[in-house]
Amino acid sequence: MSLVSGPGRGGSGGSVPDELKLVVDRHVKYIQSLDTRQDELEYWLTEHLRLNGVYWGLTALHLLGHPEALPRDATIDFVLSCQHENGGFGAAPGHDAHMLYTVSAVQILATVDAVEELDRKGKAGGEKVGEYIASLQDPMTGSFAGDEWGEIDTRFLFGAFNALSLLHLLSLVDVPKAVAHVQGCGNFDGGYGVSPGAESHAGQIYTCVGALAIAGRLDLVDRDRLGGWLSERQLPNGGLNGRPEKLEDVCYSWWVLTSLAMIDRIHWIDGEKLTQFILQCQDLDKGGIADRPGDMVDVFHTVFGIAGLSLLGFPGLQAVDPIYCMPKAITSRIFGR
Amino acid sequence: MSHGIPRGSGVQPATAEDRQKELQKIKDYKGLVESVHLRIQERQYTIDTLDLTTKLLRWNPEFYTIWNHRRLIMRHILSAGSGEDGQGFKTSHDASVNIISDELSFLLPLMRKYPKCYWIWNYRLWLLEQSTHYLPAVAGRQLWQQELALASKMLSLDSRNFHGWGYRRTVVNALESPELQSDGSASTLTEQEFDYTTKMINTNLSNFSAWHTRSKLIPKVLTKKQADKVARRKFLDEELELIQRALWAGSEDQSLWFYHQNLMSTFDPKYAADSMAPDLSGEERLEYVTQEIGRIQEMLDGAEDCKWIYQSLISLSILYKCLSGKWPVGQSVIGHWVDELAKLDPLRANRWADLRRDLGAP
Ligand SMILES: [Zn+2]
């Protein structure tokens, strides 16, 4: 079982009615259909997103209240088929191990309550997965690489904190040094970049604030300044952009919104207008959510659209954990809170 | 993930023949993937294998594992060149330069076609790092120098390209590193890069990337100049003039206001230590703040619907009060500014409500 992450070709570009609702059943069907597109070339060209795709689809289904819509055993089998002996996971069988996919693997297993399957059926047990992640930390700078080839990015640092905390193995890494690295990525606008010196960017802010939240160091964030910059991401049509002078987008809307939530400033934007913007990005006939109204849908924007609606308190959705982008009921179970 | 692709724009295979063609393509693609994997498993790090990865990566540059395979092949070829494989086969440095140059040229059209594909950029940087390792400093430096020109060219085409600015920063760091100095002396491009941001800002004021980069370079420029208090004040005054001129030209431009806010931090005891003039006295800070309040108030004339002006006036007033213990204008004036701000910016109504609360509802 695996889900394709590309936009596909279908979809209807029909006009959007004024009174919008969330077409839950269509979204569920859309996500389920992603496993049945092997006869499209794109299915094969997007293999590098396969494991992320399962995380995105599964999380969307849980938030929609349909956790059973993907078969649990097949999901676990697919995840384990992507594992390498060093503990890390690739995007799909035959793809090299990398932080991004290792994090998705851990998140999926945590969501379906199957972390112990690593020890039972994995090519390497849970402890080894933690060691793989920890091996990617630079002991000098505290930063994390994506894989053995050494690319550094605050996305990988957050990914490491995310997966290790879900495995209760955060003690394997130097948390204070990593926190200092995050601080070094801070900018005058209160935001954070991909590395020291880099411009603030909503996606990168999410990863840095998320990492500080997991480390229990949100005291280091300049909440008013960052909150101000983030709130200015909202544009008149209700959608949010990721940097000044850029277009609005459902995925950036999530990263900005959840960062605001983590620093208790979610009320600084117009939630009602953002809700309307996300609803307008749905494909009402075939299901799925796009980056902007009228564009092609994909599972990536589908999960972040639904997660955004959940965080905005949209009726009928399961609560989302703003740090992990997983169902709150599941992170509560894992962290016993 | 997809961005900006209109719904319904994909071509559905209409006929049985089309579907057959697509299935054949899938077969070709999977066959190519299979043969590359197999050769790498067998450690066939040869030119033939390299050519197969070329074909595959042109088809699908997002396939990160294939970039990793290509690294293995490159490392093998280059280390053979430096006689590290123990086969007694030595390539000259010239040959290594050619190999790396060819590789860099192979990447160029891919970067143009897929400007947002992270893996291509990573691979290019990895390759350049190899050049630092395998080539003498002069030859390595030349390659990196060309990259700086490339970054300039990309940014002239798209002045906000996120990868472009990041790439430029990495290239500059490399050019400043001791490994790339032929005489081992320290080298810095700080001033050259600072001038570059001025040039980019003069071309287009709405360039948050350039303002950001400027904020990061200023402390370095001042440190390098060993600027004393007088020199720092002079620098600050020039920045204040620059942002004033910019704000008069584009008072609705949020990039400019964020940079203005950054400059105002110089006068805020909470931020001053990290600013370009950390040792201003309390009186000097108050003088600057008073001057700015006057200047921004002038801007209001004819731009009464610009929310940024009110926002700036309010935060400057708060700073004034923090420095002097009293408000710069009557509290009813500040109350009026908050009212205007809330009226002009309903999206952030709750933010302004919080502000009103923090001000003690003047
Ligand atoms: Zn997006």
XYZ file of N, CA and C in Angstrom, chain B residues 174-268:
285
model
N 32.445 30.113 1.111
C 33.521 29.266 0.594
C 34.693 30.121 0.124
N 34.383 31.180 -0.623
C 35.457 32.040 -1.147
C 36.241 32.708 -0.022
N 35.604 32.876 1.133
C 36.292 33.490 2.271
C 37.065 32.474 3.112
N 36.854 31.174 2.823
C 37.454 30.157 3.687
C 38.963 30.040 3.454
N 39.711 29.666 4.487
C 41.177 29.582 4.351
C 41.611 28.589 3.280
N 40.817 27.525 3.041
C 41.220 26.506 2.061
C 41.370 27.086 0.663
N 40.669 28.170 0.380
C 40.684 28.694 -0.987
C 41.593 29.914 -1.151
N 42.438 30.188 -0.154
C 43.388 31.296 -0.303
C 44.742 30.711 -0.708
N 45.282 31.209 -1.811
C 46.548 30.636 -2.282
C 47.697 30.989 -1.334
N 47.622 32.169 -0.685
C 48.718 32.547 0.209
C 48.345 32.359 1.679
N 47.200 31.721 1.914
C 46.820 31.425 3.284
C 46.310 32.624 4.066
N 46.226 33.795 3.434
C 45.771 34.980 4.155
C 44.244 35.009 4.209
N 43.726 35.778 5.147
C 42.276 35.886 5.266
C 41.747 36.758 4.130
N 40.555 36.448 3.692
C 39.958 37.235 2.622
C 38.511 37.504 2.987
N 38.011 38.685 2.663
C 36.611 38.938 2.957
C 35.927 39.656 1.808
N 34.704 39.229 1.548
C 33.913 39.829 0.482
C 32.790 40.674 1.077
N 32.881 40.927 2.394
C 31.777 41.570 3.090
C 31.350 42.874 2.416
N 32.324 43.736 2.123
C 31.951 45.041 1.570
C 31.381 44.924 0.163
N 31.981 44.021 -0.607
C 31.465 43.776 -1.957
C 30.010 43.303 -1.886
N 29.720 42.408 -0.948
C 28.360 41.888 -0.817
C 27.399 42.957 -0.305
N 27.890 43.794 0.593
C 27.061 44.896 1.088
C 26.681 45.817 -0.077
N 27.659 46.139 -0.929
C 27.371 46.981 -2.098
C 26.373 46.297 -3.028
N 26.464 44.976 -3.093
C 25.527 44.232 -3.943
C 24.082 44.429 -3.456
N 23.882 44.396 -2.119
C 22.509 44.598 -1.620
C 22.032 46.017 -1.955
N 22.938 47.011 -1.879
C 22.544 48.385 -2.241
C 22.079 48.419 -3.687
N 22.841 47.748 -4.539
C 22.496 47.720 -5.962
C 21.115 47.076 -6.165
N 20.869 45.945 -5.487
C 19.597 45.248 -5.647
C 18.440 46.097 -5.122
N 18.673 46.807 -4.020
C 17.625 47.644 -3.451
C 17.322 48.816 -4.377
N 18.368 49.383 -4.971
C 18.152 50.498 -5.892
C 17.388 50.071 -7.136
N 17.544 48.798 -7.523
C 16.798 48.287 -8.674
C 15.332 48.102 -8.330
N 15.085 47.575 -7.122
C 13.705 47.318 -6.705
C 13.630 47.371 -5.187
N 12.919 48.371 -4.674
C 12.840 48.543 -3.222
C 12.155 47.368 -2.531
N 11.153 46.766 -3.210
C 10.383 45.682 -2.586
C 11.166 44.390 -2.638
N 12.304 44.373 -2.012
C 13.087 43.150 -2.057
C 13.504 42.783 -0.639
N 12.623 42.051 0.031
C 12.878 41.699 1.424
C 14.180 40.923 1.566
N 14.485 40.089 0.571
C 15.720 39.292 0.620
C 16.944 40.194 0.714
N 16.955 41.256 -0.077
C 18.108 42.159 -0.077
C 18.206 42.913 1.250
N 17.078 43.379 1.769
C 17.098 44.077 3.063
C 17.576 43.147 4.167
N 17.086 41.907 4.117
C 17.517 40.922 5.108
C 19.034 40.732 5.059
N 19.543 40.507 3.845
C 20.975 40.252 3.691
C 21.781 41.438 4.214
N 21.268 42.628 3.937
C 21.914 43.847 4.423
C 22.008 43.835 5.953
N 20.916 43.436 6.597
C 20.915 43.434 8.072
C 21.982 42.495 8.626
N 22.273 41.429 7.864
C 23.270 40.465 8.336
C 24.698 40.938 8.053
N 24.860 41.763 7.011
C 26.210 42.171 6.611
C 26.722 43.376 7.397
N 25.803 44.244 7.822
C 26.236 45.490 8.473
C 27.155 45.247 9.682
N 26.782 44.371 10.606
C 27.692 44.154 11.743
C 29.078 43.710 11.300
N 29.142 42.907 10.232
C 30.444 42.431 9.742
C 31.249 43.571 9.133
N 30.561 44.411 8.359
C 31.255 45.554 7.748
C 31.867 46.417 8.841
N 31.082 46.695 9.882
C 31.559 47.576 10.952
C 32.706 46.946 11.727
N 32.616 45.662 11.970
C 33.699 44.986 12.681
C 34.977 45.026 11.862
N 34.831 44.777 10.578
C 36.010 44.755 9.720
C 36.684 46.120 9.665
N 35.851 47.154 9.622
C 36.395 48.526 9.603
C 36.931 48.948 10.965
N 36.708 48.110 11.967
C 37.017 48.472 13.354
C 36.409 49.835 13.691
N 35.138 49.973 13.299
C 34.462 51.265 13.423
C 34.302 51.667 14.890
N 34.646 52.930 15.202
C 34.431 53.446 16.558
C 33.025 54.034 16.649
N 32.726 54.639 17.777
C 31.366 55.120 17.999
C 30.945 56.142 16.939
N 31.871 57.033 16.585
C 31.550 58.067 15.594
C 31.260 57.431 14.233
N 32.114 56.520 13.834
C 31.932 55.851 12.540
C 30.619 55.076 12.520
N 30.279 54.450 13.639
C 29.029 53.686 13.718
C 27.814 54.605 13.594
N 27.902 55.769 14.249
C 26.790 56.719 14.152
C 26.620 57.206 12.723
N 27.748 57.429 12.061
C 27.688 57.908 10.680
C 27.021 56.854 9.793
N 27.407 55.603 10.023
C 26.818 54.494 9.257
C 25.315 54.424 9.500
N 24.957 54.530 10.773
C 23.541 54.492 11.156
C 22.776 55.622 10.475
N 23.344 56.823 10.490
C 22.673 57.969 9.878
C 22.434 57.726 8.385
N 23.413 57.104 7.738
C 23.240 56.829 6.306
C 22.130 55.804 6.065
N 22.059 54.804 6.927
C 20.981 53.815 6.788
C 19.625 54.467 7.025
N 19.567 55.361 8.002
C 18.300 56.041 8.286
C 17.875 56.906 7.097
N 18.855 57.561 6.456
C 18.535 58.354 5.260
C 18.005 57.455 4.150
N 18.696 56.336 3.952
C 18.299 55.399 2.892
C 16.864 54.927 3.089
N 16.543 54.513 4.316
C 15.204 53.955 4.543
C 14.148 55.064 4.470
N 14.523 56.285 4.861
C 13.575 57.395 4.722
C 13.219 57.619 3.255
N 14.248 57.695 2.425
C 13.996 57.897 0.985
C 13.131 56.769 0.443
N 13.441 55.538 0.870
C 12.698 54.382 0.386
C 11.236 54.457 0.840
N 11.013 54.833 2.088
C 9.644 54.886 2.612
C 8.818 55.968 1.910
N 9.457 57.073 1.579
C 8.721 58.105 0.846
C 8.300 57.582 -0.513
N 9.138 56.715 -1.099
C 8.818 56.180 -2.430
C 7.789 55.056 -2.364
N 7.769 54.319 -1.246
C 6.862 53.169 -1.182
C 6.337 52.937 0.212
N 5.419 53.787 0.661
C 4.979 53.698 2.061
C 4.061 52.504 2.314
N 3.638 51.787 1.252
C 2.782 50.608 1.466
C 3.598 49.316 1.445
N 4.909 49.458 1.396
C 5.756 48.299 1.162
C 6.229 47.698 2.492
N 5.754 46.495 2.827
C 6.064 45.962 4.162
C 7.543 45.646 4.358
N 8.258 45.300 3.292
C 9.694 45.033 3.436
C 10.403 46.233 4.054
N 10.040 47.412 3.570
C 10.691 48.627 4.044
C 10.372 48.875 5.511
N 9.124 48.641 5.887
C 8.746 48.886 7.275
C 9.408 47.886 8.223
N 9.571 46.647 7.767
C 10.274 45.679 8.623
C 11.731 46.106 8.812
N 12.324 46.630 7.744
C 13.712 47.075 7.886
C 13.780 48.320 8.771
N 12.801 49.171 8.642
C 12.744 50.356 9.501
C 12.632 49.932 10.971
N 11.762 48.981 11.233
C 11.610 48.446 12.600
C 12.950 47.932 13.114
N 13.678 47.257 12.219
C 14.992 46.737 12.592
C 15.936 47.876 12.991
N 15.948 48.954 12.207
C 16.822 50.083 12.544
C 16.404 50.721 13.869
N 15.101 50.776 14.113
C 14.625 51.388 15.355
C 15.066 50.587 16.590
N 15.325 49.286 16.389
C 15.809 48.462 17.499
C 17.117 48.995 18.076
N 17.847 49.757 17.267
C 19.110 50.355 17.722
C 18.881 51.231 18.960
N 17.672 51.799 19.047
C 17.397 52.736 20.145
C 16.645 52.069 21.289
N 16.405 50.756 21.146
C 15.609 50.026 22.136
C 16.558 49.245 23.049
